[in-house]
Coordinates of C-alpha atoms in Angstrom, one line a residue:
M1 CA -17.9 63.8 53.2
S2 CA -14.1 64.2 53.5
N3 CA -12.3 65.4 56.6
K4 CA -10.3 68.4 55.4
S5 CA -8.4 68.8 58.6
T6 CA -6.4 65.6 57.9
P7 CA -4.1 65.5 54.9
I8 CA -4.4 62.7 52.4
R9 CA -1.2 60.8 51.8
V10 CA -0.2 59.9 48.3
L11 CA 2.5 57.3 47.4
N12 CA 4.3 57.6 44.0
E13 CA 7.4 56.4 42.3
D14 CA 10.6 58.4 42.7
I15 CA 11.1 59.5 39.1
S16 CA 12.1 63.1 38.5
N17 CA 9.2 63.5 36.1
F18 CA 6.8 63.0 39.0
H19 CA 8.3 65.4 41.5
H20 CA 6.3 68.3 40.3
W21 CA 3.2 66.9 42.0
R22 CA 4.2 68.5 45.3
E23 CA 3.9 71.9 43.8
T24 CA 1.1 71.1 41.4
A25 CA -1.1 69.7 44.1
K26 CA -1.2 73.1 45.8
S27 CA -3.8 74.1 43.2
F28 CA -5.9 71.1 44.4
T29 CA -5.6 72.3 48.0
E30 CA -6.6 75.8 47.0
L31 CA -9.6 74.4 45.1
T32 CA -10.8 71.9 47.7
G33 CA -9.2 72.8 51.0
I34 CA -7.8 69.2 51.2
Q35 CA -4.1 69.0 52.1
V36 CA -1.9 66.5 50.2
E37 CA 1.3 64.8 51.4
L38 CA 3.4 63.0 48.8
E39 CA 5.9 60.2 49.5
Y40 CA 8.2 59.0 46.8
Q41 CA 10.1 55.7 46.6
W42 CA 12.7 54.3 44.2
L43 CA 11.6 51.3 42.1
N44 CA 12.4 48.2 44.2
D45 CA 11.6 50.0 47.4
Y46 CA 8.5 51.4 45.8
W47 CA 7.2 48.0 45.0
A48 CA 7.8 46.9 48.6
T49 CA 6.0 50.0 49.9
I50 CA 3.0 49.5 47.5
I51 CA 2.6 45.9 48.9
S52 CA 2.9 47.3 52.4
A53 CA 0.3 49.9 51.7
Y54 CA -2.2 47.2 51.1
T55 CA -1.0 44.9 53.9
N56 CA 1.1 45.6 57.0
R57 CA 1.0 49.4 56.5
A58 CA -2.7 49.5 55.6
G59 CA -4.2 52.9 56.6
E60 CA -1.0 54.9 56.0
F61 CA -1.9 55.9 52.4
D62 CA -5.0 57.3 50.8
V63 CA -3.9 57.2 47.2
V64 CA -1.3 54.9 45.7
A65 CA 0.1 54.9 42.2
T66 CA 0.2 51.1 41.5
D67 CA 1.3 49.5 38.2
E68 CA -0.5 47.0 36.1
M69 CA 1.4 44.0 37.6
L70 CA 0.4 44.6 41.2
L71 CA -2.9 46.4 41.1
P72 CA -5.0 43.4 39.9
L73 CA -3.5 41.2 42.6
Y74 CA -4.5 43.4 45.5
A75 CA -7.8 44.4 43.9
R76 CA -8.8 40.7 43.9
R77 CA -7.8 40.5 47.5
G78 CA -10.2 43.3 48.4
A79 CA -7.4 45.7 49.3
V80 CA -8.3 48.3 46.7
L81 CA -11.6 50.1 46.3
P82 CA -13.4 49.9 43.0
L83 CA -14.0 53.4 41.5
D84 CA -17.1 52.6 39.5
E85 CA -19.6 54.2 41.9
F86 CA -17.5 57.4 42.1
I87 CA -17.2 57.5 38.3
A88 CA -20.9 57.0 37.8
R89 CA -21.9 59.5 40.5
D90 CA -19.6 62.3 39.1
N91 CA -20.0 61.4 35.5
F92 CA -16.3 61.1 35.2
D93 CA -15.4 60.8 31.5
L94 CA -13.1 57.9 30.6
S95 CA -13.1 58.6 26.9
P96 CA -9.9 60.7 26.8
Y97 CA -7.9 57.7 28.2
N98 CA -6.0 55.1 26.3
P99 CA -8.3 52.0 26.4
A100 CA -5.3 49.6 26.8
A101 CA -4.2 51.6 29.9
I102 CA -7.8 51.5 31.3
S103 CA -7.8 47.7 30.7
C104 CA -4.6 47.5 32.9
A105 CA -6.6 48.9 35.8
T106 CA -9.8 46.9 35.2
V107 CA -10.3 43.6 37.1
D108 CA -13.3 41.4 36.7
K109 CA -15.1 44.2 34.9
K110 CA -14.5 46.7 37.7
L111 CA -12.2 49.7 37.4
Y112 CA -9.8 50.1 40.3
G113 CA -7.6 53.0 39.2
I114 CA -7.2 55.9 36.8
P115 CA -4.0 55.5 34.8
Y116 CA -1.9 58.6 34.8
S117 CA 1.1 57.1 33.0
N118 CA 1.4 55.0 29.9
M119 CA 5.1 54.1 29.2
S120 CA 6.0 51.9 26.2
N121 CA 9.2 51.1 24.3
I122 CA 10.3 53.1 21.3
L123 CA 13.4 53.1 19.1
V124 CA 15.7 56.1 19.6
Y125 CA 18.5 56.7 17.1
R126 CA 21.2 59.3 16.3
T127 CA 20.8 61.0 12.9
D128 CA 24.4 62.2 12.8
I129 CA 25.7 58.6 12.9
F130 CA 23.0 57.2 10.6
D131 CA 23.6 60.0 8.1
K132 CA 27.4 59.7 8.2
Y133 CA 27.4 56.0 7.5
G134 CA 24.4 55.8 5.2
F135 CA 21.9 53.8 7.3
E136 CA 18.1 54.0 7.6
P137 CA 16.2 53.4 10.9
P138 CA 15.4 49.7 11.2
R139 CA 11.8 48.7 10.8
T140 CA 12.1 45.1 11.9
L141 CA 14.0 43.2 14.5
E142 CA 16.1 41.5 11.8
E143 CA 16.9 45.0 10.4
L144 CA 17.7 46.1 13.9
R145 CA 20.2 43.3 14.4
K146 CA 21.9 43.9 11.0
T147 CA 21.9 47.7 11.4
A148 CA 23.3 47.6 15.0
I149 CA 26.1 45.1 14.0
D150 CA 27.0 47.0 10.8
L151 CA 27.0 50.3 12.6
R152 CA 29.4 48.9 15.2
R153 CA 31.7 47.7 12.5
S154 CA 31.6 51.1 10.8
L155 CA 32.3 52.9 14.0
V156 CA 35.2 50.7 15.0
A157 CA 36.7 51.0 11.4
D158 CA 36.4 54.8 11.9
G159 CA 38.4 54.7 15.1
K160 CA 35.3 55.1 17.4
E161 CA 35.8 52.0 19.4
S162 CA 33.9 53.5 22.4
V163 CA 30.7 54.0 20.4
Y164 CA 28.4 51.0 19.9
G165 CA 25.5 50.1 17.6
L166 CA 23.0 49.7 20.4
I167 CA 22.4 50.0 24.1
S168 CA 19.6 48.1 25.8
R169 CA 18.9 46.6 29.2
G170 CA 20.7 43.4 30.1
K171 CA 20.9 43.5 33.9
A172 CA 18.7 40.9 35.7
G173 CA 15.5 41.9 37.4
A174 CA 11.7 42.0 37.0
G175 CA 12.0 45.7 36.6
A176 CA 15.2 45.7 34.6
N177 CA 15.9 43.4 31.6
V178 CA 12.5 41.7 31.8
W179 CA 10.9 45.0 30.8
I180 CA 12.6 45.0 27.4
F181 CA 12.7 41.2 26.9
G182 CA 9.2 40.5 28.2
S183 CA 7.5 43.6 26.6
T184 CA 9.2 43.7 23.2
I185 CA 11.6 40.9 22.3
A186 CA 9.9 37.7 23.6
P187 CA 6.3 38.6 22.3
S188 CA 7.8 39.5 19.0
F189 CA 8.8 35.9 18.6
G190 CA 5.4 34.6 19.8
A191 CA 6.8 33.5 23.2
K192 CA 4.2 32.9 25.9
W193 CA 5.1 32.8 29.6
Y194 CA 2.5 30.0 30.4
K195 CA 0.7 27.3 28.4
E196 CA -3.1 27.3 28.3
D197 CA -3.2 24.9 31.1
G198 CA -1.2 27.2 33.3
E199 CA 2.1 25.3 33.1
P200 CA 5.2 27.5 32.9
N201 CA 6.5 27.8 29.3
F202 CA 9.8 29.6 29.8
N203 CA 12.0 27.2 27.9
S204 CA 9.7 26.9 24.9
P205 CA 11.3 27.1 21.4
E206 CA 9.9 30.6 20.9
M207 CA 11.4 31.9 24.2
V208 CA 14.7 30.3 23.4
E209 CA 14.7 31.8 19.9
A210 CA 13.9 35.2 21.4
L211 CA 16.7 35.1 24.0
T212 CA 19.2 33.7 21.5
Y213 CA 18.4 36.7 19.2
Y214 CA 18.6 39.2 22.0
A215 CA 21.9 37.9 23.4
D216 CA 23.4 37.8 19.9
L217 CA 22.3 41.3 19.2
L218 CA 23.9 42.7 22.3
N219 CA 27.1 40.6 22.1
K220 CA 27.8 41.7 18.6
S221 CA 26.7 45.4 18.7
A222 CA 26.5 46.6 22.3
P223 CA 28.9 47.3 25.2
P224 CA 30.7 44.3 26.6
D225 CA 29.1 45.0 30.0
S226 CA 25.5 44.9 28.6
H227 CA 24.7 42.3 31.3
E228 CA 25.1 45.2 33.9
I229 CA 23.0 47.8 32.1
D230 CA 19.6 48.8 33.4
W231 CA 17.2 51.5 32.2
Y232 CA 18.9 54.2 34.2
N233 CA 22.5 53.8 33.3
G234 CA 21.6 52.7 29.8
S235 CA 19.8 55.9 29.0
E236 CA 22.6 57.9 30.6
R237 CA 25.2 56.2 28.5
F238 CA 23.2 56.6 25.3
F239 CA 22.6 60.3 25.8
K240 CA 26.3 60.8 26.6
G241 CA 27.1 59.5 23.2
E242 CA 28.0 55.8 23.7
A243 CA 25.6 54.3 21.1
A244 CA 23.8 54.9 17.8
M245 CA 20.5 53.3 19.0
F246 CA 18.6 52.7 22.2
I247 CA 15.3 50.8 22.9
E248 CA 13.6 52.2 25.9
A249 CA 10.4 54.0 27.2
A250 CA 10.0 57.4 25.5
S251 CA 10.1 59.2 28.9
E252 CA 13.9 58.7 28.9
T253 CA 14.3 60.7 25.7
A254 CA 12.3 63.5 27.2
R255 CA 14.2 63.4 30.5
W256 CA 17.6 63.6 28.8
R257 CA 16.5 66.5 26.6
D258 CA 15.7 68.4 29.8
L259 CA 19.2 67.4 31.2
K260 CA 20.7 69.1 28.1
S261 CA 22.3 66.1 26.6
P262 CA 24.7 67.3 23.9
F263 CA 23.2 64.6 21.6
A264 CA 19.6 65.5 22.1
D265 CA 19.3 67.6 19.0
V266 CA 20.5 64.7 16.8
T267 CA 18.3 62.1 18.4
R268 CA 15.1 61.0 16.7
A269 CA 12.3 58.7 17.7
A270 CA 10.7 55.8 15.8
L271 CA 8.3 52.9 16.4
V272 CA 9.8 49.9 18.0
P273 CA 10.8 47.4 15.2
A274 CA 8.4 44.7 14.2
G275 CA 9.0 41.0 14.9
P276 CA 9.2 38.1 12.5
G277 CA 5.4 38.0 12.3
G278 CA 5.2 41.6 11.2
D279 CA 3.6 42.9 14.4
R280 CA 5.1 45.4 16.9
H281 CA 5.3 44.9 20.7
A282 CA 6.0 47.9 22.8
G283 CA 4.8 46.8 26.2
M284 CA 3.0 49.0 28.7
Y285 CA 3.8 50.3 32.1
A286 CA 0.6 52.0 33.3
P287 CA 0.5 52.9 37.0
A288 CA -2.9 54.1 38.1
W289 CA -4.0 56.3 40.9
N290 CA -6.1 54.1 43.2
I291 CA -7.6 54.1 46.7
P292 CA -6.6 51.4 49.2
A293 CA -9.6 49.9 51.0
S294 CA -7.9 51.1 54.2
S295 CA -7.9 54.7 53.2
R296 CA -8.8 57.0 56.0
D297 CA -10.7 59.3 53.6
P298 CA -11.8 57.6 50.4
E299 CA -13.9 60.7 49.3
A300 CA -10.9 63.0 49.6
A301 CA -8.8 60.5 47.9
W302 CA -11.2 60.3 45.0
Q303 CA -11.4 64.0 44.7
F304 CA -7.6 64.1 44.4
I305 CA -7.6 61.4 41.7
K306 CA -10.4 63.1 39.8
W307 CA -8.6 66.4 39.8
A308 CA -5.1 64.9 39.1
S309 CA -6.6 63.0 36.1
S310 CA -8.3 66.1 34.6
A311 CA -7.1 67.9 31.5
E312 CA -5.1 70.7 33.0
P313 CA -3.1 68.8 35.7
A314 CA -2.4 66.1 33.0
A315 CA -1.1 68.8 30.7
I316 CA 1.0 70.2 33.5
D317 CA 2.3 66.7 34.2
L318 CA 3.3 66.4 30.5
L319 CA 4.9 69.8 30.4
S320 CA 6.9 69.0 33.6
G321 CA 8.7 66.2 31.7
H322 CA 6.3 63.2 31.8
I323 CA 5.5 62.8 28.1
E324 CA 3.9 59.3 28.3
Q325 CA 0.4 60.3 29.4
S326 CA -2.5 57.9 29.5
R327 CA -4.8 60.9 29.0
L328 CA -4.6 61.4 25.2
T329 CA -5.7 65.1 25.4
A330 CA -2.4 66.0 27.0
L331 CA -0.5 64.7 24.0
T332 CA -2.8 66.3 21.4
D333 CA -2.7 69.6 23.3
P334 CA -0.7 72.1 21.1
R335 CA 1.6 72.7 24.0
A336 CA 3.0 69.2 23.7
K337 CA 4.8 69.9 20.4
E338 CA 6.0 73.2 21.8
R339 CA 7.6 71.3 24.7
Y340 CA 8.9 68.3 22.8
P341 CA 10.1 67.5 19.2
A342 CA 7.2 66.6 16.9
D343 CA 8.7 63.2 16.0
L344 CA 8.8 62.2 19.7
V345 CA 5.2 63.3 20.4
D346 CA 4.0 61.5 17.2
T347 CA 5.8 58.3 18.0
V348 CA 4.3 58.2 21.5
I349 CA 0.8 58.8 20.1
D350 CA 1.3 56.2 17.3
T351 CA 2.7 53.6 19.8
K352 CA -0.5 53.7 21.8
S353 CA -2.4 52.2 18.9
F354 CA -0.8 48.8 19.5
A355 CA 0.9 48.9 22.9
R356 CA -0.4 46.8 25.7
N357 CA 0.9 45.0 28.8
E358 CA 2.8 41.9 27.5
R359 CA 4.0 40.5 30.9
H360 CA 2.1 37.9 32.7
V361 CA 0.1 39.2 35.8
E362 CA 0.4 36.7 38.6
S363 CA 0.8 36.6 42.4
N364 CA 4.4 35.6 42.1
W365 CA 5.3 38.2 39.5
L366 CA 8.3 39.6 41.2
P367 CA 10.2 36.3 41.9
V368 CA 9.1 34.9 38.6
G369 CA 10.4 38.1 36.9
D370 CA 13.7 37.9 38.8
A371 CA 14.2 34.2 37.7
L372 CA 13.6 35.1 34.1
G373 CA 15.8 38.1 34.4
S374 CA 18.7 36.0 35.7
A375 CA 18.4 33.7 32.7
I376 CA 18.5 36.7 30.4
E377 CA 21.5 38.2 32.1
N378 CA 23.5 34.9 32.2
T379 CA 22.9 34.4 28.5
I380 CA 24.0 37.9 27.6
A381 CA 27.1 37.5 29.9
G382 CA 28.1 34.3 28.2
K383 CA 27.7 32.2 31.4
S384 CA 25.1 30.0 29.7
D385 CA 23.4 29.4 26.4
A386 CA 19.8 30.5 26.0
Q387 CA 18.4 26.9 26.2
S388 CA 20.3 26.0 29.4
A389 CA 19.5 29.3 31.1
L390 CA 15.8 29.1 30.3
N391 CA 15.7 25.4 31.4
Q392 CA 17.0 26.6 34.8
A393 CA 14.5 29.4 34.9
Q394 CA 11.7 26.9 34.1
I395 CA 12.8 24.7 37.1
E396 CA 13.0 27.7 39.4
I397 CA 9.6 29.1 38.3
K398 CA 7.9 25.8 38.8
K399 CA 9.2 25.8 42.3
I400 CA 8.1 29.4 42.9
N401 CA 4.6 28.5 41.7
S402 CA 4.4 25.2 43.6
P403 CA 1.3 25.0 45.9
R404 CA 3.8 24.5 48.7
N405 CA 5.1 28.0 48.2

């Protein structure tokens, strides 16, 4: 039985799409009598706080929204409660959820969280530019490269030197360029982070080919400061008119429509282009509501998760600006296409048929991701060629994963 006199504390990422929960959770309090306090943290601080919630700050939070890279690590350390008994007791129906997102929260056949978000990469392009210069949306990465470069040439020839063929993440960081490269570009070329025996594989021919492709793409079609672009300023610059195409999670398109971008009405969504092998890789960011083992009130925490994951709160979440839902009923709700353009909703739904987490889950994920991110940035910036940069990343990652560390 829960203690209704003590509020439960919920930790979530500080993205504008998620801010509505403070108001939306009032309905939960009216229904159950359980008070809710929400704390929001920006990305890098958020990761640090998540780790603290399971370690040195254990007991401060009752519900944490943890992504697919960190949740399995702390579940295996016993710092997260499995939800299977709650789910069985309350007959909680998992069928409305994207199976790939559920898989992200499943560790050793036990479910440790209910995914509330399911972000994946899509291609966004401007119809006014494509129509003017006679281009079609690219369906493959090779078409993407050619289209982006040719568009840039057409724009420059037309006196539009400040408009580029493409904008995409180049800034180093596990949560920056590694998202695009590790989720979409590298797997499209068949690159694997590790060999079957567990040895790092970051300077493999496939990884080098992928990074060579990505650096060439950005150097020939994107802004010269691409090595400084992350997801936030990249989306801002695209929706202020600086490029014809943008590869990013679909939520950014929804956010900039709400911010009244003057280019929102000429923006269309399409599936991320396919790689040389013909398959598409969109990646998956799937944070899940979960209960730290140190929660002061696991029952109240579960009641919140169960409520927040139900149909109407998920629909409210979508209508509040968070289009990339794990609960598919929110996207098939008729209100979704009243709120967003049909092409965006359909692209988000279609992407779920093949999207999955493509990055390697490991205990050293953050430093490994940062080492790979530095190699990507240095190559884009022209400080190194792809082979040399990835050779250095290979050395650094071997040290990070050394038993001594």
